[in-house]
Short mmCIF file of C-alpha atoms and ligand atoms in Angstrom, two decimals:
data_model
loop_
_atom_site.label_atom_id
_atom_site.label_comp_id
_atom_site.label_asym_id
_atom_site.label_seq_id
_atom_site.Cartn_x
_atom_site.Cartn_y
_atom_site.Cartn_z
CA UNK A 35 20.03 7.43 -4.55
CA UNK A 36 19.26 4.04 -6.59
CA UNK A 37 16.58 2.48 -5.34
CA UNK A 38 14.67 -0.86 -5.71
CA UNK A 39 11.37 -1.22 -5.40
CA UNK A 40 10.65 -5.15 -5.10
CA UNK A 41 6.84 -5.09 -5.88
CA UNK A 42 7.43 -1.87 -7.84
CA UNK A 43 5.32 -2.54 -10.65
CA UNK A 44 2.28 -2.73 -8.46
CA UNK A 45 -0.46 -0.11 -7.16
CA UNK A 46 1.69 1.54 -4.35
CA UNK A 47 4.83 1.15 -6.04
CA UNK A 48 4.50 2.63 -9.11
CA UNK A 49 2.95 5.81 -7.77
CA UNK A 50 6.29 5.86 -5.35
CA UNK A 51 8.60 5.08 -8.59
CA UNK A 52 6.97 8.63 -10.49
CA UNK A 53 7.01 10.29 -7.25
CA UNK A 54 11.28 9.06 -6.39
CA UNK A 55 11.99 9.68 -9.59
CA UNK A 56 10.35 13.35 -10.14
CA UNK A 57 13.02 14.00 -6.68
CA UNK A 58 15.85 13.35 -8.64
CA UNK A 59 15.95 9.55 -6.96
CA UNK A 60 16.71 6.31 -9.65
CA UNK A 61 15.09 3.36 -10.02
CA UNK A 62 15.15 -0.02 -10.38
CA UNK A 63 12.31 -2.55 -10.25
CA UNK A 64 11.30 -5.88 -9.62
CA UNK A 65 8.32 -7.76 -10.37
CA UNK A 66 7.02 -11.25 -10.88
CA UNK A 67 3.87 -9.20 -12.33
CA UNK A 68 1.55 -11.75 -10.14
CA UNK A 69 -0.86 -8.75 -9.56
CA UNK A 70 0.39 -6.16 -11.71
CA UNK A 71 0.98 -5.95 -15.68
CA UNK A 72 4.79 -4.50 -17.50
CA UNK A 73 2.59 -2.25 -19.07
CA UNK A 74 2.60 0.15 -15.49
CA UNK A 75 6.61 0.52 -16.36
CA UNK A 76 6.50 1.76 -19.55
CA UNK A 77 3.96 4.42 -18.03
CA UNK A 78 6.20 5.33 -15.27
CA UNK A 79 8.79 6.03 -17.74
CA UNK A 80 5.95 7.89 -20.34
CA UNK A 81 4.91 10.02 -17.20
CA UNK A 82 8.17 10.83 -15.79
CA UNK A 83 10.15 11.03 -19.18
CA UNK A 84 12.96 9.20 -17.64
CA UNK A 85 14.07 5.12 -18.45
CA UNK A 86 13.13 2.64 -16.05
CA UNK A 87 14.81 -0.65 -15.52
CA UNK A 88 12.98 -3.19 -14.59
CA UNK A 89 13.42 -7.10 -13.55
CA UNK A 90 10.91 -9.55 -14.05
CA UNK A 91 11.65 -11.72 -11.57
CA UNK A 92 10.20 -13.81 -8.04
CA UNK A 93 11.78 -11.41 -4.97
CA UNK A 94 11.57 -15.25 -3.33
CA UNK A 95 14.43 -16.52 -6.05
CA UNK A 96 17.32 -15.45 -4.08
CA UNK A 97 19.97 -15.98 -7.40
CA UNK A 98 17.74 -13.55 -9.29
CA UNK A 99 17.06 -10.41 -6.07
CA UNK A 100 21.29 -11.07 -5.50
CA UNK A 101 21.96 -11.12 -9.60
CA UNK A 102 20.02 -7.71 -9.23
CA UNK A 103 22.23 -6.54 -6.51
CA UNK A 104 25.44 -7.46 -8.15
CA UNK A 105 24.07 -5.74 -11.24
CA UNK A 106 22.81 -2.19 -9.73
CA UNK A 107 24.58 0.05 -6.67
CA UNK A 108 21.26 -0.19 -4.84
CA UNK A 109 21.46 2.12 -1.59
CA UNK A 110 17.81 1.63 -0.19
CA UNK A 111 15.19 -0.84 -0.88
CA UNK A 112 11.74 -1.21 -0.69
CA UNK A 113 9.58 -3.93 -0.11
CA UNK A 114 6.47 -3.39 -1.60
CA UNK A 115 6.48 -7.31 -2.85
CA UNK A 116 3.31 -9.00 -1.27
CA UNK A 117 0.34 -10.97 -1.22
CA UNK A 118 -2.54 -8.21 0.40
CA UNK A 119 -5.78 -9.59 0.05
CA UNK A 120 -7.18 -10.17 3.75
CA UNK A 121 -10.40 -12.71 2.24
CA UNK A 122 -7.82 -14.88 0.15
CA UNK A 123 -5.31 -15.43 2.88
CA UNK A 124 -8.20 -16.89 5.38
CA UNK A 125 -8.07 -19.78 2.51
CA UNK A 126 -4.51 -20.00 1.45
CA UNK A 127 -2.44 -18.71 4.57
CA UNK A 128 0.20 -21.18 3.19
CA UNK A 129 0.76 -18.92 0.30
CA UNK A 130 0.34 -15.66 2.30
CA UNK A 131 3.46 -16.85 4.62
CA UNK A 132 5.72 -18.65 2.33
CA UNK A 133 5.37 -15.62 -0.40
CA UNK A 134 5.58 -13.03 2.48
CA UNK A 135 7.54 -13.82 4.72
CA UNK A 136 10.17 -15.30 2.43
CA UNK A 137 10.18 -12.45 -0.07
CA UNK A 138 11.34 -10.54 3.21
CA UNK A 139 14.35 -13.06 4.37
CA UNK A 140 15.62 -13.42 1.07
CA UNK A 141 15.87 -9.40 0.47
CA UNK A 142 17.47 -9.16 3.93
CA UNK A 143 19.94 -11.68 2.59
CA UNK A 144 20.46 -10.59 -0.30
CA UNK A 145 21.17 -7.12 1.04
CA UNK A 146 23.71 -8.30 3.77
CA UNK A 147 25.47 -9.96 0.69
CA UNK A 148 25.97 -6.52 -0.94
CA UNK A 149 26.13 -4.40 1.57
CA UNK A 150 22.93 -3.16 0.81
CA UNK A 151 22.34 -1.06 4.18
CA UNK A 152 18.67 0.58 3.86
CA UNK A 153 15.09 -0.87 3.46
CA UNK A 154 11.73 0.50 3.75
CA UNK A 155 8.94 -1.69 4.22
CA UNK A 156 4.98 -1.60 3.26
CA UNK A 157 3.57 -2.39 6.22
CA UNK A 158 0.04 -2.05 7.62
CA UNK A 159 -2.68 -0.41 9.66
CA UNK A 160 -3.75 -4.29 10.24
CA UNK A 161 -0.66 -4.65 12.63
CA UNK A 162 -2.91 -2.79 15.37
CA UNK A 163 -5.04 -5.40 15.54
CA UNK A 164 -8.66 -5.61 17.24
CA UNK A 165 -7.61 -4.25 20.79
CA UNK A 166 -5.96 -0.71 20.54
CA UNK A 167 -8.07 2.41 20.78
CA UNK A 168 -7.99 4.72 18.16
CA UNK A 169 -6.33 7.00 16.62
CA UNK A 170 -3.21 4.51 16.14
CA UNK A 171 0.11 5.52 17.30
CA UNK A 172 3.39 4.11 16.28
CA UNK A 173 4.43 3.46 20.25
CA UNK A 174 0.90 0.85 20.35
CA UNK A 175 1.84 -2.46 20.75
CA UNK A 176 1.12 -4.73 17.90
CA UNK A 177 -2.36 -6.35 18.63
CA UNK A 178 -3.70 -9.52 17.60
CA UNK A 179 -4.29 -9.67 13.76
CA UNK A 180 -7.86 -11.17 12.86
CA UNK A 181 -6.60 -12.90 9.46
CA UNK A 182 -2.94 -14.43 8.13
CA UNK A 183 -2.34 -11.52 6.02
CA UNK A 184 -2.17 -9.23 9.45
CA UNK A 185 -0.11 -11.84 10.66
CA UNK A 186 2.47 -11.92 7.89
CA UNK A 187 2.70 -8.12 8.16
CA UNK A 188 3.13 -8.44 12.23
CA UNK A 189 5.58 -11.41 11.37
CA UNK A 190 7.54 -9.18 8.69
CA UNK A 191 7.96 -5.82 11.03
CA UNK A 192 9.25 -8.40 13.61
CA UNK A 193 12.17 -10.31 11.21
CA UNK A 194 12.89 -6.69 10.26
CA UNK A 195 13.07 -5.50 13.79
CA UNK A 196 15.79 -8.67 14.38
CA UNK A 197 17.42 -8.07 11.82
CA UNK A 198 18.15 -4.13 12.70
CA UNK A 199 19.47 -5.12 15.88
CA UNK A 200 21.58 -7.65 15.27
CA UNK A 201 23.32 -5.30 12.56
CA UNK A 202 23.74 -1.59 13.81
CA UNK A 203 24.94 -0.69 10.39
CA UNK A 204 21.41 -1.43 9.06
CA UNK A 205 18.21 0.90 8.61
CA UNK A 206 14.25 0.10 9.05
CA UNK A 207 11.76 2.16 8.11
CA UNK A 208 8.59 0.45 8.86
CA UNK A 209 5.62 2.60 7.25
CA UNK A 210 2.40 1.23 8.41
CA UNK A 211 -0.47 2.46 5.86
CA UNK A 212 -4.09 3.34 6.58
CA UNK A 213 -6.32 3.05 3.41
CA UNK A 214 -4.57 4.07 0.31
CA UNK A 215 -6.74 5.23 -2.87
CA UNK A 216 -7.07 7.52 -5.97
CA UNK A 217 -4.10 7.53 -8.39
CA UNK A 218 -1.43 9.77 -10.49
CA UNK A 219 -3.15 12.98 -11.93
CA UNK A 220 -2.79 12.15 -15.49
CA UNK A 221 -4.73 9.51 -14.87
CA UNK A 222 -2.03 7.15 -16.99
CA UNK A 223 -1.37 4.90 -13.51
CA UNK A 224 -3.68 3.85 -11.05
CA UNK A 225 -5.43 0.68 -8.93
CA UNK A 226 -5.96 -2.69 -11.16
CA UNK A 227 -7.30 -5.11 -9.12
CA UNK A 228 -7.44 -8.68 -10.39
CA UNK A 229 -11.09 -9.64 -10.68
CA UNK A 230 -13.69 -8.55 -8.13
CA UNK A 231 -12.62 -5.86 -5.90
CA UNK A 232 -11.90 -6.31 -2.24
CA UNK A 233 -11.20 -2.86 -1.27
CA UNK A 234 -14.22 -0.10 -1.79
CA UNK A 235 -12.76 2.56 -4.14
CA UNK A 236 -11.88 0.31 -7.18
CA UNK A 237 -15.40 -1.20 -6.64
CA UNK A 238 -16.98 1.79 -6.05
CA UNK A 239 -15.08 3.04 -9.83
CA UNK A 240 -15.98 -0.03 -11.18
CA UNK A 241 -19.76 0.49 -10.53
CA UNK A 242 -19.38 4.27 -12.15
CA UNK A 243 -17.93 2.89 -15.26
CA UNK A 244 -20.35 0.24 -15.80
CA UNK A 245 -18.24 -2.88 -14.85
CA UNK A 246 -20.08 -3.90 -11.63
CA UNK A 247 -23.74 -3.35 -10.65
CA UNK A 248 -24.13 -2.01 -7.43
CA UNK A 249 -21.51 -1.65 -4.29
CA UNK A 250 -22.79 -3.74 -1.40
CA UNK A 251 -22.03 -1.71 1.75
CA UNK A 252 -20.65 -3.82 4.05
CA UNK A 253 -23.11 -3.28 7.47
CA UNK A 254 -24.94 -0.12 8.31
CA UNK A 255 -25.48 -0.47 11.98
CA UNK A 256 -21.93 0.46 13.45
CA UNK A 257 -21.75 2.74 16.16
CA UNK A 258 -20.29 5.62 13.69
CA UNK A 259 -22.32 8.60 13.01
CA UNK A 260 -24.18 7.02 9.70
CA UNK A 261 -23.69 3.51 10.71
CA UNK A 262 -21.29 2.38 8.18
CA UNK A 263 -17.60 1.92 8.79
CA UNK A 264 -14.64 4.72 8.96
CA UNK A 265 -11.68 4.00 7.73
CA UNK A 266 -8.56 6.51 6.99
CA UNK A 267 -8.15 6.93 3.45
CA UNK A 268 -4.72 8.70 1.87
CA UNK A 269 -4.04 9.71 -1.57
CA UNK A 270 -1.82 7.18 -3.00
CA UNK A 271 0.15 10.40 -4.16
CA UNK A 272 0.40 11.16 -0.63
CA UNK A 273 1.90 7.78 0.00
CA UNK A 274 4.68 7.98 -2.59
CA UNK A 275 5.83 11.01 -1.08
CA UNK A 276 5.91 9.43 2.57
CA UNK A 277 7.98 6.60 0.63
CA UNK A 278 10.76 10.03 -0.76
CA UNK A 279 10.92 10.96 2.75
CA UNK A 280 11.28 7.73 4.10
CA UNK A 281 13.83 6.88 1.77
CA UNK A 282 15.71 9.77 2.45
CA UNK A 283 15.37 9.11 6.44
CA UNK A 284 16.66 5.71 6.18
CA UNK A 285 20.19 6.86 4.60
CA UNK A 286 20.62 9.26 7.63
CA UNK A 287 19.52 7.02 10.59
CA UNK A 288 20.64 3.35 12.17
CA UNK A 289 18.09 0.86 14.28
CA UNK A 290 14.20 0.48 13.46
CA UNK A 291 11.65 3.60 12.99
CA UNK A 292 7.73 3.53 12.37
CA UNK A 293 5.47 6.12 11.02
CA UNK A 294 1.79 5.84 10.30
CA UNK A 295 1.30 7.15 7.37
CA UNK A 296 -2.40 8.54 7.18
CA UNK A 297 -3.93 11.64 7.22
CA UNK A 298 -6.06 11.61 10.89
CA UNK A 299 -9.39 12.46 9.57
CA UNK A 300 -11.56 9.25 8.98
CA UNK A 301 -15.00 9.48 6.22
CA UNK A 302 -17.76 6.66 6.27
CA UNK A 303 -18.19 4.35 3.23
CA UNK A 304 -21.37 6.49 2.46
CA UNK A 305 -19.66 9.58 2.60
CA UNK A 306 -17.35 7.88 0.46
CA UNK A 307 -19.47 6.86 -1.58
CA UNK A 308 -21.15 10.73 -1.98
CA UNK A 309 -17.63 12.10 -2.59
CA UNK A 310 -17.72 10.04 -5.45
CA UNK A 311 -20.07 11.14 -6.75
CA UNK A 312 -19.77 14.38 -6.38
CA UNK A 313 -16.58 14.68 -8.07
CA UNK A 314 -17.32 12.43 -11.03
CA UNK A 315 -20.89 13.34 -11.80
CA UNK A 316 -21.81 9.63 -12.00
CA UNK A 317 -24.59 8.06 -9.80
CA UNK A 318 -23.31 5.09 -7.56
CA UNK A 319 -26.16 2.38 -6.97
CA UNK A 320 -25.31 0.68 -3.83
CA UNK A 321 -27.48 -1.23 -0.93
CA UNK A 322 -26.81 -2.24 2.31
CA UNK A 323 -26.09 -5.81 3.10
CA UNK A 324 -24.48 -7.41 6.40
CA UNK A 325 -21.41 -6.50 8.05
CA UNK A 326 -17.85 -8.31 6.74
CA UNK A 327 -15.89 -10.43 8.52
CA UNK A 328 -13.40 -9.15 10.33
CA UNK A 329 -13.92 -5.30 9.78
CA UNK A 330 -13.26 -3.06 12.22
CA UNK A 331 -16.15 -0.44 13.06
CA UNK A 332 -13.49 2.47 12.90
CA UNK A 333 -9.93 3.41 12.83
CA UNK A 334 -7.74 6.22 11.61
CA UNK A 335 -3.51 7.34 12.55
CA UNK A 336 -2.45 9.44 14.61
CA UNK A 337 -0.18 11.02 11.72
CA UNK A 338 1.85 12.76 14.14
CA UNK A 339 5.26 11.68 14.34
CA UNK A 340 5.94 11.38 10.18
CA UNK A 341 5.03 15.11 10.34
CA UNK A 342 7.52 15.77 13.56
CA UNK A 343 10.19 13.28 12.28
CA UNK A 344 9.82 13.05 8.87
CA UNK A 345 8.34 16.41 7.75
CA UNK A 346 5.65 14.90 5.76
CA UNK A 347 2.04 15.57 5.98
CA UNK A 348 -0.81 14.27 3.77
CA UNK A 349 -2.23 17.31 1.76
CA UNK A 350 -4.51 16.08 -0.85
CA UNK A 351 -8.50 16.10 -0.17
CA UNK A 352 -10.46 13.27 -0.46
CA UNK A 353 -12.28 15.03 -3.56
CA UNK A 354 -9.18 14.99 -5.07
CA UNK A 355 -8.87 11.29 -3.56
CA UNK A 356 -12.07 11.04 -5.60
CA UNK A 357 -11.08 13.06 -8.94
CA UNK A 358 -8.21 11.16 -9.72
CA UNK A 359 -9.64 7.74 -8.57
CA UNK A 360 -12.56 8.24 -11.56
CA UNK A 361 -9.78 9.98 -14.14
CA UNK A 362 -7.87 6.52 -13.90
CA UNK A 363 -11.17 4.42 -14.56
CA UNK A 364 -12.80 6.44 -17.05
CA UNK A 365 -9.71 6.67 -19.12
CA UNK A 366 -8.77 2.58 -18.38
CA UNK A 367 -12.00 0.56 -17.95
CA UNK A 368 -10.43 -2.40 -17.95
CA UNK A 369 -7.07 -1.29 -16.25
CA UNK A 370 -3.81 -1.87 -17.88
CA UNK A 371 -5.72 -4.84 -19.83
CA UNK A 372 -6.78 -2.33 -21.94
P1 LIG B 623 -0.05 -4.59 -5.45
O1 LIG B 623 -0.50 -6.01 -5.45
O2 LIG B 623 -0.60 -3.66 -6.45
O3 LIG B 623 1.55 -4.54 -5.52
C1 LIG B 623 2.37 -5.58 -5.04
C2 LIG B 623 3.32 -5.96 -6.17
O4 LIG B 623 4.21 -6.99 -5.72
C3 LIG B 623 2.59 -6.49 -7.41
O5 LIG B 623 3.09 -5.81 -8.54
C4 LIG B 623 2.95 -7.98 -7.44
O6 LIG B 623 3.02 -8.47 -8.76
C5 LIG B 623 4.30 -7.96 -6.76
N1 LIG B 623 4.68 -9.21 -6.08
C6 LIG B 623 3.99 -9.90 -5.13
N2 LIG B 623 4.72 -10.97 -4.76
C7 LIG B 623 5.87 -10.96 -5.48
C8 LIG B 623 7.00 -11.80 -5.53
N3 LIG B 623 7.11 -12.91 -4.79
N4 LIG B 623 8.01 -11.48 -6.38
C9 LIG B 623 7.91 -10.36 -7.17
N5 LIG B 623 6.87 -9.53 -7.16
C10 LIG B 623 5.85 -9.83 -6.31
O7 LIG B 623 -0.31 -4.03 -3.97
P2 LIG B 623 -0.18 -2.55 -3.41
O8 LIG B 623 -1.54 -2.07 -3.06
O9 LIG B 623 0.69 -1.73 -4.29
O10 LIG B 623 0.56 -2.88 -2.04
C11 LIG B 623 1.97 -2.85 -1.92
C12 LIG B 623 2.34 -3.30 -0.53
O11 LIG B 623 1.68 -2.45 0.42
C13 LIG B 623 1.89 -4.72 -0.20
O12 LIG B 623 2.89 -5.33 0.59
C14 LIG B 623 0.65 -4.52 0.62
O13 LIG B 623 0.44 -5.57 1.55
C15 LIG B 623 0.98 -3.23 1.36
N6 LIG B 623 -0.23 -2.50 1.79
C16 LIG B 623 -1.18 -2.17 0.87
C17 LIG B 623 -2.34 -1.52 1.28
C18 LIG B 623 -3.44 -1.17 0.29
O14 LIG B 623 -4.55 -0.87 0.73
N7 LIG B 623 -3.18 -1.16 -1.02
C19 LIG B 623 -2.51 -1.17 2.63
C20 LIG B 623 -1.51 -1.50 3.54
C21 LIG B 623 -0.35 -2.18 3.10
N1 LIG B 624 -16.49 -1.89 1.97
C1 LIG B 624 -17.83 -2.01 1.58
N2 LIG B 624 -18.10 -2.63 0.39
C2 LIG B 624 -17.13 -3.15 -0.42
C3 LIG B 624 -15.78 -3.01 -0.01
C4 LIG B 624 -15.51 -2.39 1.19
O1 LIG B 624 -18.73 -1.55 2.28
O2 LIG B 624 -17.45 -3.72 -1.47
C5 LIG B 624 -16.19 -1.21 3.24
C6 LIG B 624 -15.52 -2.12 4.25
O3 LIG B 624 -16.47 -2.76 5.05
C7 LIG B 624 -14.67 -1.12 5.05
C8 LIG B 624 -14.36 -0.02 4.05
O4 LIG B 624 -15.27 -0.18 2.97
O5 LIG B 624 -15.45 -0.56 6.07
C9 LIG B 624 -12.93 -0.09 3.51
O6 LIG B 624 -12.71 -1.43 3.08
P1 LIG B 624 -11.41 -1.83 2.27
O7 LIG B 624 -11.52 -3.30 1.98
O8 LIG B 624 -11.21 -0.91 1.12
O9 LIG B 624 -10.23 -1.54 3.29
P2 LIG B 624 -9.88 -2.14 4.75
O10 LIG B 624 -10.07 -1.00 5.70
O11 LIG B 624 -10.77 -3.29 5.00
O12 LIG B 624 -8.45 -2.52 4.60
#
């Protein structure tokens, strides 16, 4: 199958280009590079040994997504295009929806225009909300999100979900994601945040390589065993497999399907943090300092129904989560801007 990945040049989406393209899958990508750098397409193509066409282009311009569609057979795509950091959408929601939530109706569009029948979107473990018990399943209702990024993703799953039913020839797959981390084995493709971190693994890298001086743990008087949060984390390899599978579901199947994809066991930021360490051999500094707004003490998926429906599973350990997190640093301080 030919496949676009709008967003594809980006953490997610380049480990699920390498991982479509090692199954025999094409490519095609697009990407306004906003949080990403050209540079992660070229290594796709050095990793995978196969050519890699790629747009740089807004997914919002709808000439440019339907030039793209008139240019390439595309049978499935995926929408990995969007704005993700929770902190910077509290202060510029405007952005957050317009880029969102636009990037979304214009693919749909674009896709009706050419027939375009399949799409697979990046959604979120966010979309639970604040009220749902955990571990998440898929037949939850959405809860109430705590910051406009939830929103846009709970916003997005529903335009999708309208869309799906209004047109029985079309196929959702909606893959809601716990916390995604570590990176390609060869170390050649990995996490480049802009800036200063949000999420804990690049920081936690970035203190281990000597960019950052000590991780701040974010509250140590949760009711979780140590006190500090749990969270879900998956292998980002992991991911890009779900994506194969999901891909491959969509071209068989009609209407709207979820799937959590996560791997059910939840670890603490310090036991994170120790993992780390273990695995690279490099002390982490960190203190404790007071909780973040918004976080949720802990949550994890309830991976059940990918394994049932799908037949994926996640099967990478969170040392290897760990290994391959430090490979990409150590080998690209500075990211891609090296
Ligand atoms: P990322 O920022 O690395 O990748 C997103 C890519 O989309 C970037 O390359 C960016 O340049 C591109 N992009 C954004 N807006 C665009 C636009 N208008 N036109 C063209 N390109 C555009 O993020 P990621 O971690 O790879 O996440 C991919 C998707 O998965 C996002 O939608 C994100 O919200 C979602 N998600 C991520 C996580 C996570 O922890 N990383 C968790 C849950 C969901
Ligand atoms: N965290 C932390 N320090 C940091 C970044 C994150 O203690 O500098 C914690 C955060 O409070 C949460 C966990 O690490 O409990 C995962 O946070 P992240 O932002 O990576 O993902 P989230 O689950 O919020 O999407």
């Amino acid at each position: 199958m030919l496949v676009l990945l709008a967003g594809g040049a980006g953490y997610i989406g380049s480990h699920t280009a390498v991982q479509l393209l090692d199954a025999g899958h094409d490519v095609v990508i697009v990407d306004n590079y906003s949080n990403s750098s050209p540079e992660a397409v070229k290594r796709i193509a050095e990793i995978t040994g196969r050519p890699v066409r790629a747009y740089e282009a807004d997914v919002k311009d709808r000439d440019a997504v339907s030039r793209i569609m008139q240019e390439n057979s595309i049978d499935c795509v995926i929408h990995f295009a969007g704005l993700k950091a929770v902190g910077e959408s509290v202060r510029k929601p405007i952005e957050y929806y317009r880029n969102n939530i636009d990037t979304t109706l214009t693919l749909l569009e674009c896709m009706n225009e050419h027939g375009v029948r399949n799409i697979v979107f990046s959604s979120s473990a966010t979309v639970y909300g604040e009220e749902n018990p955990y571990p998440y399943i898929e037949t939850m209702r959405r809860g109430s999100c705590s910051n406009p990024y939830g929103w846009t993703k709970y916003m997005m799953e529903q335009i999708l979900e309208d869309a799906a039913k209004a047109d029985p020839e079309l196929s959702v797959v909606l893959l809601r994601y716990f916390n995604p981390i570590g990176a390609h084995a060869s170390g050649r493709i990995g996490e480049d945040p802009q800036g200063i971190p949000n999420n804990l693994m690049p920081y936690v890298s970035q203190v281990a390589v000597g960019r950052r001086d000590h991780l701040t743990v974010f509250g140590n008087d949760y009711p979780t065993p140590d006190g500090t949060c749990r969270r879900d984390y998956i292998h980002v390899m992991d991911l890009a497999d779900g994506h194969v599978k999901a891909v491959e579901f969509a071209a068989r199947n009609k209407g709207t399907e979820v799937f959590n994809l996560g791997t059910g066991t939840p670890y603490s930021v310090v036991e994170i943090v120790e993992a780390f360490e273990r695995n690279s051999g490099v002390p982490v500094k960190y203190e404790f300092g007071p909780r973040r707004d918004g976080d949720l003490a802990e949550f994890w998926a309830n991976a059940d129904k990918a394994r049932e429906v799908l037949g994926w599973t996640a099967s990478r350990t969170l040392d290897e989560m760990c290994r391959d997190s430090w490979n990409w640093q150590k080998q690209n301080p500075e990211g891609y801007g090296n």
